[in-house]
Amino acid sequence: MFEIITRLILDFQQQPIDSSYPRALKIDVLAKKATVCIGVRRSGKSTYLFQIINKLLASGIPKERILYLNFFDDRLHSLYHNSLEVITDAYYSLYPNNKNEKVYYFFDEIQMLSNWEPFVNRLMQSEHCEVYITGSSARMLSKEIATQMRGRSLSWELFPFSFQEYLQTKEISAPAGSSKYKHAATNAFEEYLQCGGFPEVLSLQARTRAKVHQEYFNAILFRDIVERHNIPHPRLLTDLAYRLIDNTSSLYTINSLYGYLKSLDHKAAKSVVSEYLGWLEDAYCLFTVRLFDASLARAQANPKKIYCIDHSFVRSISSNILINSGHLLENLVFIELRRSNEEIYYYKTKNTREVDFIYRDENKQLQLIQVCEQLRDEATKTRELTALNEAMAEVNLSVGIIITMHDEQEVKVASGTVKIIPAWRWLTDSRT
C-alpha cells in the first residue's frame, strides 16, 4: 500500500491540472478546520478541488506541498483495511524536508473509507496543514460527523451547474437589462432545460446525455448505496428509486410506496422502504419536502413531495409516463432554492389549496413561490392566483411569486401583489 500511495502522489505531481469553469460556490477556509465539499457524484467536486489547487499554485505554493488522493481509485481499495497513517508516511518519505512546512491535503470521495474521521481529526491536531475533503454523502453534514471531528470541519454543498453558471460556460455576459442579453439568456434557458447542470453532459447530444445520466444513476444506486450500506435487496432499491423519479414534483407517502413495491412482489417492511428512501436522499439523488406546519407531527403525517438533483436527469431516467415539462420546471426551481436553503416546504391553505414552496430567505423572511408552466388558460391562472392569495393572507405576506416559462406581469390580489416571472429571469435576478 505504501508504494501505491507513493506512486499516486508522484503521478499527481507530474500531471497538468484541468480546472475548467470556476464555480459560484464561495467557501471560507478556517484555521484548524477541514474544508468539506459534498454533493452528488459527477457534480464537479473534483474539479472544484483542482480549482483550489490552481489558486494555491498561483499564489506560489510549490506542488510538492500538495497531496491529492481520489479514493474512488481502485488501487486504493486495500487502504480501506489499513491504517490511514500510511498516507502521511508515504508523503514524508518523498518530501522529508516538508515536515516543518505547511502541507495541503486533498482527499476526494473520502466517504469510501470507513474510519476517515479520526484520521483527519488527528491530522488537523498534529500537522501544520490545510485539509480539503469531498464526499457524496449528506451524512457528512450530520451532527455525528461534527462530533467525531470535534468541531474541526466546515461543510459546503456543491450542486450541478446553476443556470447562472451555465450562462458563464456560454460566455453570455451582456448587460442584464439589454435586449441582447434577454435574447441570449432565453435561448440559453431553453438549452439548459434540455441538458441540465451536470458538467460532463452540457455539450452532449440528447441520446448520449441520457446514456451518461443513466450511468450516473446506476453508480449512485450501486456504489453510493448498495455497496456502502451492504443492501441485501438491490432490486427493491432500484424499483423504489425509479418510482420516485417517475413521481418527481409530486406527493408521496411511505404507505403508497410500500403498496407499489408490494405489487411488484417485494416483501420488505415499511421501515425498510423508509430507510432506503433516506439513503437515496443521503446520496443527493433525491430530496423530500414536507408540509409547512408548526407541528412536526402533523408535517410528518401528511404526504411529502419528492424532487430530484437535476431536471434533465429526471428526463433521462424516468419512464416519462407521469412526468411533464411543468414537473421539470418545478424541480428546477426547487434545486435553485435548495442551493442556498435546506428548509424548504410546500404550503396548504385552510381551503386545501396548495402552493409549491414556502421558505425563509437570507433575511429570515418568509417567501411564497408557485410554479406553473404557462398561465394562458384563464381557469389555470385563476386557480394559481387564488391559492397564492390565500397563502399570502394566512402567513401575512404582501408579495407572492409565480414562476412560469414565459409569462411576465404583476397582478393585484386581495392580499397584495403577485409577481409573475419567467424562469430565466428569476434564475438570473437577485432574489433577496
Short mmCIF file of C-alpha atoms in Angstrom, two decimals:
data_model
loop_
_atom_site.label_atom_id
_atom_site.label_comp_id
_atom_site.label_asym_id
_atom_site.label_seq_id
_atom_site.Cartn_x
_atom_site.Cartn_y
_atom_site.Cartn_z
CA MET A 1 0.00 0.00 0.00
CA PHE A 2 2.89 2.33 0.85
CA GLU A 3 4.34 2.00 -2.66
CA ILE A 4 0.95 2.55 -4.32
CA ILE A 5 0.29 5.76 -2.41
CA THR A 6 3.80 7.00 -3.16
CA ARG A 7 3.24 6.39 -6.87
CA LEU A 8 -0.16 8.14 -6.81
CA ILE A 9 1.35 11.17 -5.06
CA LEU A 10 4.10 11.40 -7.68
CA ASP A 11 1.66 10.86 -10.54
CA PHE A 12 -0.36 13.83 -9.37
CA GLN A 13 2.75 15.99 -9.03
CA GLN A 14 3.57 15.36 -12.68
CA GLN A 15 0.17 15.76 -14.33
CA PRO A 16 -1.39 19.02 -15.54
CA ILE A 17 -4.45 20.20 -13.60
CA ASP A 18 -7.56 21.00 -15.64
CA SER A 19 -9.80 23.24 -13.54
CA SER A 20 -12.48 24.09 -16.15
CA TYR A 21 -15.05 26.82 -15.43
CA PRO A 22 -14.96 28.46 -11.98
CA ARG A 23 -17.93 27.62 -9.76
CA ALA A 24 -20.17 30.07 -7.94
CA LEU A 25 -19.63 28.34 -4.58
CA LYS A 26 -17.52 30.51 -2.29
CA ILE A 27 -16.00 28.79 0.71
CA ASP A 28 -14.33 30.18 3.80
CA VAL A 29 -11.20 28.31 4.84
CA LEU A 30 -10.78 28.48 8.61
CA ALA A 31 -7.64 27.64 10.53
CA LYS A 32 -7.68 24.21 12.19
CA LYS A 33 -10.87 23.19 10.36
CA ALA A 34 -11.07 20.75 7.46
CA THR A 35 -12.97 22.14 4.48
CA VAL A 36 -15.59 19.58 3.41
CA CYS A 37 -17.28 19.85 -0.01
CA ILE A 38 -20.20 17.45 -0.51
CA GLY A 39 -22.70 16.75 -3.28
CA VAL A 40 -23.94 14.18 -5.74
CA ARG A 41 -21.29 12.31 -7.72
CA ARG A 42 -20.23 13.95 -11.01
CA SER A 43 -21.40 17.39 -9.86
CA GLY A 44 -17.89 18.82 -10.20
CA LYS A 45 -16.41 18.32 -6.73
CA SER A 46 -13.04 17.04 -8.00
CA THR A 47 -12.77 19.91 -10.44
CA TYR A 48 -13.59 22.29 -7.62
CA LEU A 49 -10.65 20.87 -5.66
CA PHE A 50 -8.43 21.37 -8.71
CA GLN A 51 -9.54 25.00 -8.88
CA ILE A 52 -8.45 25.46 -5.26
CA ILE A 53 -5.14 23.74 -6.04
CA ASN A 54 -4.53 26.04 -9.02
CA LYS A 55 -5.13 29.07 -6.80
CA LEU A 56 -2.57 27.74 -4.34
CA LEU A 57 -0.06 27.19 -7.13
CA ALA A 58 -0.72 30.68 -8.48
CA SER A 59 -0.03 32.09 -5.02
CA GLY A 60 3.41 30.48 -5.02
CA ILE A 61 2.78 27.24 -3.11
CA PRO A 62 5.03 24.55 -4.65
CA LYS A 63 3.26 21.46 -5.96
CA GLU A 64 5.40 19.26 -3.71
CA ARG A 65 3.50 20.64 -0.72
CA ILE A 66 0.18 19.47 -2.14
CA LEU A 67 -1.07 15.90 -1.72
CA TYR A 68 -4.10 14.73 -3.70
CA LEU A 69 -5.77 11.30 -3.48
CA ASN A 70 -9.05 10.15 -5.03
CA PHE A 71 -10.49 7.24 -3.05
CA PHE A 72 -12.61 6.08 -5.97
CA ASP A 73 -9.27 4.89 -7.42
CA ASP A 74 -9.40 1.07 -7.38
CA ARG A 75 -5.71 0.95 -6.50
CA LEU A 76 -6.61 2.31 -3.06
CA HIS A 77 -9.13 -0.43 -2.34
CA SER A 78 -6.90 -2.26 0.13
CA LEU A 79 -6.40 1.00 2.02
CA TYR A 80 -9.91 0.50 3.38
CA HIS A 81 -8.49 -2.20 5.65
CA ASN A 82 -5.23 -0.47 6.59
CA SER A 83 -4.22 2.31 8.93
CA LEU A 84 -4.59 5.64 7.15
CA GLU A 85 -1.34 6.84 8.71
CA VAL A 86 0.33 5.17 5.72
CA ILE A 87 -0.76 8.23 3.69
CA THR A 88 1.36 10.68 5.68
CA ASP A 89 4.18 8.14 5.97
CA ALA A 90 4.28 7.82 2.18
CA TYR A 91 4.17 11.57 1.65
CA TYR A 92 7.00 12.39 4.08
CA SER A 93 9.12 9.58 2.68
CA LEU A 94 9.06 11.56 -0.57
CA TYR A 95 9.38 15.02 0.97
CA PRO A 96 11.07 14.72 4.39
CA ASN A 97 12.08 18.39 4.32
CA ASN A 98 8.40 19.42 4.33
CA LYS A 99 7.80 18.29 7.91
CA ASN A 100 8.19 21.88 9.05
CA GLU A 101 6.26 23.31 6.10
CA LYS A 102 2.52 23.75 5.68
CA VAL A 103 1.14 20.85 3.63
CA TYR A 104 -2.16 20.93 1.74
CA TYR A 105 -4.09 17.64 1.75
CA PHE A 106 -6.87 17.00 -0.78
CA PHE A 107 -8.92 13.85 -0.18
CA ASP A 108 -11.50 13.16 -2.90
CA GLU A 109 -14.59 11.00 -2.09
CA ILE A 110 -13.26 10.20 1.36
CA GLN A 111 -16.54 8.59 2.46
CA MET A 112 -15.27 5.44 0.72
CA LEU A 113 -13.08 4.92 3.80
CA SER A 114 -14.86 3.58 6.86
CA ASN A 115 -12.75 5.30 9.52
CA TRP A 116 -11.63 8.56 7.95
CA GLU A 117 -12.91 10.96 10.61
CA PRO A 118 -10.39 10.09 13.39
CA PHE A 119 -7.55 10.18 10.84
CA VAL A 120 -8.46 13.66 9.59
CA ASN A 121 -9.03 14.80 13.15
CA ARG A 122 -5.52 13.66 14.16
CA LEU A 123 -4.10 15.28 11.04
CA MET A 124 -5.67 18.63 11.96
CA GLN A 125 -4.37 18.35 15.52
CA SER A 126 -0.82 17.19 14.88
CA GLU A 127 0.20 18.54 11.47
CA HIS A 128 0.83 22.03 10.08
CA CYS A 129 -1.68 21.65 7.26
CA GLU A 130 -4.87 22.54 5.46
CA VAL A 131 -7.24 19.69 4.65
CA TYR A 132 -9.83 19.68 1.85
CA ILE A 133 -12.31 16.83 1.56
CA THR A 134 -15.05 15.89 -0.88
CA GLY A 135 -17.79 13.33 -0.43
CA SER A 136 -21.06 12.12 -1.94
CA SER A 137 -22.94 11.72 1.31
CA ALA A 138 -25.17 14.16 3.17
CA ARG A 139 -24.15 12.22 6.30
CA MET A 140 -21.02 14.38 6.18
CA LEU A 141 -23.22 17.28 7.29
CA SER A 142 -24.59 15.39 10.25
CA LYS A 143 -24.08 16.02 13.94
CA GLU A 144 -22.42 12.61 14.14
CA ILE A 145 -19.58 13.72 11.87
CA ALA A 146 -19.29 17.03 13.70
CA THR A 147 -18.99 15.10 16.96
CA GLN A 148 -16.36 12.69 15.64
CA MET A 149 -14.39 15.57 14.12
CA ARG A 150 -14.78 17.52 17.40
CA GLY A 151 -15.75 20.67 15.57
CA ARG A 152 -12.75 20.54 13.24
CA SER A 153 -14.65 20.63 9.95
CA LEU A 154 -16.79 23.07 8.00
CA SER A 155 -19.08 21.65 5.28
CA TRP A 156 -20.23 23.17 1.99
CA GLU A 157 -22.59 21.76 -0.64
CA LEU A 158 -21.85 21.72 -4.36
CA PHE A 159 -24.70 21.11 -6.82
CA PRO A 160 -24.60 20.64 -10.59
CA PHE A 161 -24.29 23.87 -12.59
CA SER A 162 -26.91 26.52 -11.89
CA PHE A 163 -28.37 28.46 -14.80
CA GLN A 164 -26.10 31.39 -13.97
CA GLU A 165 -23.07 29.09 -14.10
CA TYR A 166 -24.37 27.66 -17.36
CA LEU A 167 -24.52 31.19 -18.80
CA GLN A 168 -20.89 31.58 -17.83
CA THR A 169 -19.93 28.46 -19.79
CA LYS A 170 -21.73 30.01 -22.78
CA GLU A 171 -19.87 33.29 -22.17
CA ILE A 172 -23.14 35.22 -22.02
CA SER A 173 -22.33 38.41 -20.14
CA ALA A 174 -24.15 41.27 -21.88
CA PRO A 175 -25.73 43.94 -19.61
CA ALA A 176 -28.59 42.27 -17.78
CA GLY A 177 -31.25 44.77 -18.88
CA SER A 178 -30.39 44.76 -22.58
CA SER A 179 -32.47 43.15 -25.33
CA LYS A 180 -29.32 41.32 -26.45
CA TYR A 181 -28.96 39.74 -23.02
CA LYS A 182 -32.65 38.78 -22.87
CA HIS A 183 -32.45 37.07 -26.26
CA ALA A 184 -29.24 35.21 -25.36
CA ALA A 185 -30.49 34.25 -21.89
CA THR A 186 -33.86 32.94 -23.09
CA ASN A 187 -32.18 30.84 -25.77
CA ALA A 188 -29.68 29.52 -23.24
CA PHE A 189 -32.51 28.69 -20.84
CA GLU A 190 -34.17 26.50 -23.49
CA GLU A 191 -30.86 24.65 -23.83
CA TYR A 192 -30.44 24.40 -20.05
CA LEU A 193 -33.91 22.87 -19.78
CA GLN A 194 -32.72 20.09 -22.05
CA CYS A 195 -29.17 19.48 -20.82
CA GLY A 196 -29.44 20.23 -17.08
CA GLY A 197 -26.44 21.07 -14.93
CA PHE A 198 -24.13 18.04 -14.74
CA PRO A 199 -20.85 19.44 -16.13
CA GLU A 200 -19.91 16.42 -18.25
CA VAL A 201 -23.14 16.39 -20.29
CA LEU A 202 -23.51 20.09 -21.15
CA SER A 203 -22.30 19.71 -24.73
CA LEU A 204 -23.62 16.21 -25.44
CA GLN A 205 -26.43 15.25 -27.79
CA ALA A 206 -29.68 14.10 -26.17
CA ARG A 207 -29.15 10.37 -26.76
CA THR A 208 -25.60 10.37 -25.38
CA ARG A 209 -26.60 12.63 -22.50
CA ALA A 210 -29.32 10.18 -21.48
CA LYS A 211 -26.85 7.28 -21.51
CA VAL A 212 -24.40 9.22 -19.32
CA HIS A 213 -27.19 10.17 -16.89
CA GLN A 214 -28.20 6.51 -16.69
CA GLU A 215 -24.60 5.55 -15.87
CA TYR A 216 -24.59 8.16 -13.10
CA PHE A 217 -27.86 6.76 -11.76
CA ASN A 218 -26.53 3.20 -11.66
CA ALA A 219 -23.34 4.36 -9.95
CA ILE A 220 -25.35 6.24 -7.32
CA LEU A 221 -27.50 3.19 -6.66
CA PHE A 222 -24.82 0.53 -6.59
CA ARG A 223 -21.64 2.30 -5.48
CA ASP A 224 -23.04 5.01 -3.22
CA ILE A 225 -25.85 2.99 -1.68
CA VAL A 226 -25.78 -0.78 -2.26
CA GLU A 227 -22.05 -1.21 -1.64
CA ARG A 228 -21.80 1.38 1.12
CA HIS A 229 -24.75 0.01 3.10
CA ASN A 230 -24.41 -3.65 2.09
CA ILE A 231 -28.03 -3.73 0.88
CA PRO A 232 -29.40 -7.28 0.54
CA HIS A 233 -32.25 -6.26 -1.83
CA PRO A 234 -30.80 -4.07 -4.61
CA ARG A 235 -33.81 -4.75 -6.85
CA LEU A 236 -36.10 -3.21 -4.25
CA LEU A 237 -33.89 -0.12 -4.06
CA THR A 238 -33.86 0.20 -7.85
CA ASP A 239 -37.64 -0.14 -8.17
CA LEU A 240 -38.14 2.39 -5.39
CA ALA A 241 -35.76 4.90 -6.99
CA TYR A 242 -37.43 4.62 -10.40
CA ARG A 243 -40.85 5.03 -8.80
CA LEU A 244 -39.79 8.19 -7.00
CA ILE A 245 -38.16 9.72 -10.07
CA ASP A 246 -41.31 8.92 -12.06
CA ASN A 247 -43.18 10.98 -9.44
CA THR A 248 -40.83 13.96 -9.36
CA SER A 249 -42.57 17.12 -8.08
CA SER A 250 -45.48 15.02 -6.82
CA LEU A 251 -46.74 13.89 -3.44
CA TYR A 252 -45.91 10.54 -1.92
CA THR A 253 -46.41 8.61 1.32
CA ILE A 254 -44.46 5.67 2.68
CA ASN A 255 -47.71 3.69 2.56
CA SER A 256 -48.16 4.39 -1.15
CA LEU A 257 -44.55 3.44 -1.88
CA TYR A 258 -44.91 0.28 0.21
CA GLY A 259 -48.10 -0.64 -1.66
CA TYR A 260 -46.43 -0.13 -5.02
CA LEU A 261 -43.42 -2.26 -4.08
CA LYS A 262 -45.72 -4.92 -2.67
CA SER A 263 -47.50 -5.04 -6.04
CA LEU A 264 -44.08 -5.95 -7.53
CA ASP A 265 -43.82 -8.87 -5.05
CA HIS A 266 -41.26 -7.18 -2.80
CA LYS A 267 -41.58 -8.36 0.80
CA ALA A 268 -39.78 -5.53 2.61
CA ALA A 269 -41.32 -3.81 5.63
CA LYS A 270 -42.33 -0.16 5.59
CA SER A 271 -39.34 0.65 7.78
CA VAL A 272 -37.03 -0.71 5.06
CA VAL A 273 -38.76 1.44 2.42
CA SER A 274 -38.24 4.48 4.63
CA GLU A 275 -34.59 3.56 5.23
CA TYR A 276 -33.87 3.12 1.50
CA LEU A 277 -35.51 6.46 0.76
CA GLY A 278 -33.25 8.03 3.37
CA TRP A 279 -30.19 6.60 1.66
CA LEU A 280 -31.32 7.97 -1.72
CA GLU A 281 -31.54 11.37 -0.08
CA ASP A 282 -28.18 10.88 1.64
CA ALA A 283 -26.59 10.34 -1.80
CA TYR A 284 -28.00 13.69 -3.01
CA CYS A 285 -30.08 11.90 -5.64
CA LEU A 286 -33.49 12.82 -4.21
CA PHE A 287 -34.92 15.40 -1.80
CA THR A 288 -38.06 15.27 0.32
CA VAL A 289 -40.16 18.36 1.05
CA ARG A 290 -42.59 18.38 3.98
CA LEU A 291 -45.77 20.34 4.56
CA PHE A 292 -45.23 23.71 6.24
CA ASP A 293 -46.74 23.26 9.69
CA ALA A 294 -45.82 24.40 13.18
CA SER A 295 -46.48 20.85 14.37
CA LEU A 296 -43.72 18.49 13.27
CA ALA A 297 -46.03 15.54 13.93
CA ARG A 298 -48.65 16.90 11.50
CA ALA A 299 -45.98 17.73 8.93
CA GLN A 300 -44.61 14.18 9.14
CA ALA A 301 -48.08 12.62 8.95
CA ASN A 302 -49.02 14.47 5.76
CA PRO A 303 -47.87 13.42 2.27
CA LYS A 304 -44.45 14.71 1.22
CA LYS A 305 -43.17 15.88 -2.16
CA ILE A 306 -40.16 14.41 -3.93
CA TYR A 307 -37.60 16.22 -6.08
CA CYS A 308 -34.50 15.08 -7.97
CA ILE A 309 -30.97 16.50 -8.10
CA ASP A 310 -31.34 17.65 -11.73
CA HIS A 311 -34.32 18.19 -14.03
CA SER A 312 -32.61 16.78 -17.13
CA PHE A 313 -31.51 13.76 -15.09
CA VAL A 314 -35.23 13.11 -14.49
CA ARG A 315 -35.88 13.30 -18.21
CA SER A 316 -33.18 10.69 -18.85
CA ILE A 317 -34.14 8.28 -16.07
CA SER A 318 -37.94 8.43 -15.81
CA SER A 319 -40.41 6.46 -17.91
CA ASN A 320 -41.95 9.84 -18.93
CA ILE A 321 -45.42 8.47 -18.24
CA LEU A 322 -46.05 10.63 -15.16
CA ILE A 323 -43.55 13.44 -15.84
CA ASN A 324 -44.32 16.56 -17.87
CA SER A 325 -42.49 19.82 -18.55
CA GLY A 326 -44.34 21.52 -15.69
CA HIS A 327 -42.92 18.97 -13.24
CA LEU A 328 -39.42 19.54 -14.63
CA LEU A 329 -39.75 23.31 -14.26
CA GLU A 330 -40.88 22.89 -10.65
CA ASN A 331 -37.92 20.58 -9.98
CA LEU A 332 -35.56 23.15 -11.49
CA VAL A 333 -36.95 25.85 -9.20
CA PHE A 334 -36.65 23.59 -6.15
CA ILE A 335 -32.96 22.83 -6.80
CA GLU A 336 -32.22 26.52 -7.27
CA LEU A 337 -33.82 27.23 -3.88
CA ARG A 338 -32.05 24.26 -2.32
CA ARG A 339 -28.61 25.59 -3.29
CA SER A 340 -28.86 28.17 -0.53
CA ASN A 341 -31.60 26.87 1.75
CA GLU A 342 -32.15 23.47 3.36
CA GLU A 343 -35.51 24.38 4.92
CA ILE A 344 -38.00 24.40 2.04
CA TYR A 345 -41.63 23.32 2.44
CA TYR A 346 -44.86 23.22 0.49
CA TYR A 347 -47.89 25.07 1.79
CA LYS A 348 -51.54 24.09 2.02
CA THR A 349 -54.15 26.76 2.75
CA LYS A 350 -57.09 26.30 5.08
CA ASN A 351 -59.16 25.65 1.95
CA THR A 352 -56.64 22.90 1.00
CA ARG A 353 -55.22 24.84 -1.93
CA GLU A 354 -51.54 24.11 -2.47
CA VAL A 355 -48.59 26.44 -3.02
CA ASP A 356 -45.43 24.75 -4.22
CA PHE A 357 -42.81 26.40 -1.99
CA ILE A 358 -42.56 28.37 1.21
CA TYR A 359 -39.17 29.14 2.74
CA ARG A 360 -37.23 31.81 4.61
CA ASP A 361 -34.82 33.92 2.61
CA GLU A 362 -31.40 35.06 3.80
CA ASN A 363 -33.10 37.78 5.83
CA LYS A 364 -35.27 35.15 7.57
CA GLN A 365 -38.37 36.49 5.81
CA LEU A 366 -40.99 34.05 4.54
CA GLN A 367 -41.37 33.79 0.77
CA LEU A 368 -44.08 32.02 -1.26
CA ILE A 369 -43.47 30.63 -4.73
CA GLN A 370 -45.88 28.95 -7.09
CA VAL A 371 -44.62 27.26 -10.27
CA CYS A 372 -46.82 26.99 -13.35
CA GLU A 373 -45.57 26.33 -16.86
CA GLN A 374 -47.99 28.77 -18.50
CA LEU A 375 -50.96 30.93 -17.49
CA ARG A 376 -52.65 31.41 -20.85
CA ASP A 377 -55.66 29.40 -19.71
CA GLU A 378 -57.83 31.66 -17.52
CA ALA A 379 -59.02 28.79 -15.31
CA THR A 380 -55.39 27.84 -14.60
CA LYS A 381 -54.43 31.44 -13.89
CA THR A 382 -57.39 31.88 -11.52
CA ARG A 383 -56.53 28.66 -9.67
CA GLU A 384 -52.88 29.60 -9.16
CA LEU A 385 -53.65 33.18 -8.11
CA THR A 386 -56.37 32.05 -5.69
CA ALA A 387 -54.06 29.58 -3.93
CA LEU A 388 -51.26 32.13 -3.67
CA ASN A 389 -53.61 34.88 -2.48
CA GLU A 390 -54.98 32.66 0.30
CA ALA A 391 -51.50 31.62 1.40
CA MET A 392 -50.28 35.24 1.40
CA ALA A 393 -53.17 36.20 3.67
CA GLU A 394 -52.57 33.30 6.06
CA VAL A 395 -48.83 33.96 6.51
CA ASN A 396 -49.18 37.75 6.33
CA LEU A 397 -47.24 38.40 3.11
CA SER A 398 -47.99 41.21 0.68
CA VAL A 399 -45.99 39.74 -2.23
CA GLY A 400 -46.07 36.31 -3.82
CA ILE A 401 -44.34 34.89 -6.90
CA ILE A 402 -45.47 32.67 -9.75
CA ILE A 403 -42.62 31.33 -11.89
CA THR A 404 -43.56 30.41 -15.46
CA MET A 405 -41.84 29.55 -18.69
CA HIS A 406 -42.56 32.83 -20.49
CA ASP A 407 -45.34 34.87 -18.82
CA GLU A 408 -44.43 38.12 -17.10
CA GLN A 409 -46.69 40.62 -15.33
CA GLU A 410 -47.83 41.88 -11.93
CA VAL A 411 -51.32 41.12 -10.68
CA LYS A 412 -53.07 42.81 -7.78
CA VAL A 413 -54.90 40.43 -5.45
CA ALA A 414 -56.70 40.99 -2.16
CA SER A 415 -53.59 40.20 -0.12
CA GLY A 416 -51.18 42.32 -2.17
CA THR A 417 -49.22 41.76 -5.38
CA VAL A 418 -48.40 38.59 -7.28
CA LYS A 419 -45.31 38.86 -9.47
CA ILE A 420 -45.43 36.53 -12.47
CA ILE A 421 -41.85 35.98 -13.59
CA PRO A 422 -40.36 33.87 -16.41
CA ALA A 423 -37.95 31.27 -15.05
CA TRP A 424 -34.87 32.56 -16.90
CA ARG A 425 -35.30 36.00 -15.31
CA TRP A 426 -35.95 34.62 -11.82
CA LEU A 427 -32.84 32.44 -12.10
CA THR A 428 -30.63 35.38 -13.08
CA ASP A 429 -32.10 38.18 -10.94
CA SER A 430 -31.25 38.71 -7.28
CA ARG A 431 -33.90 37.10 -5.04
CA THR A 432 -33.13 38.89 -1.78
#
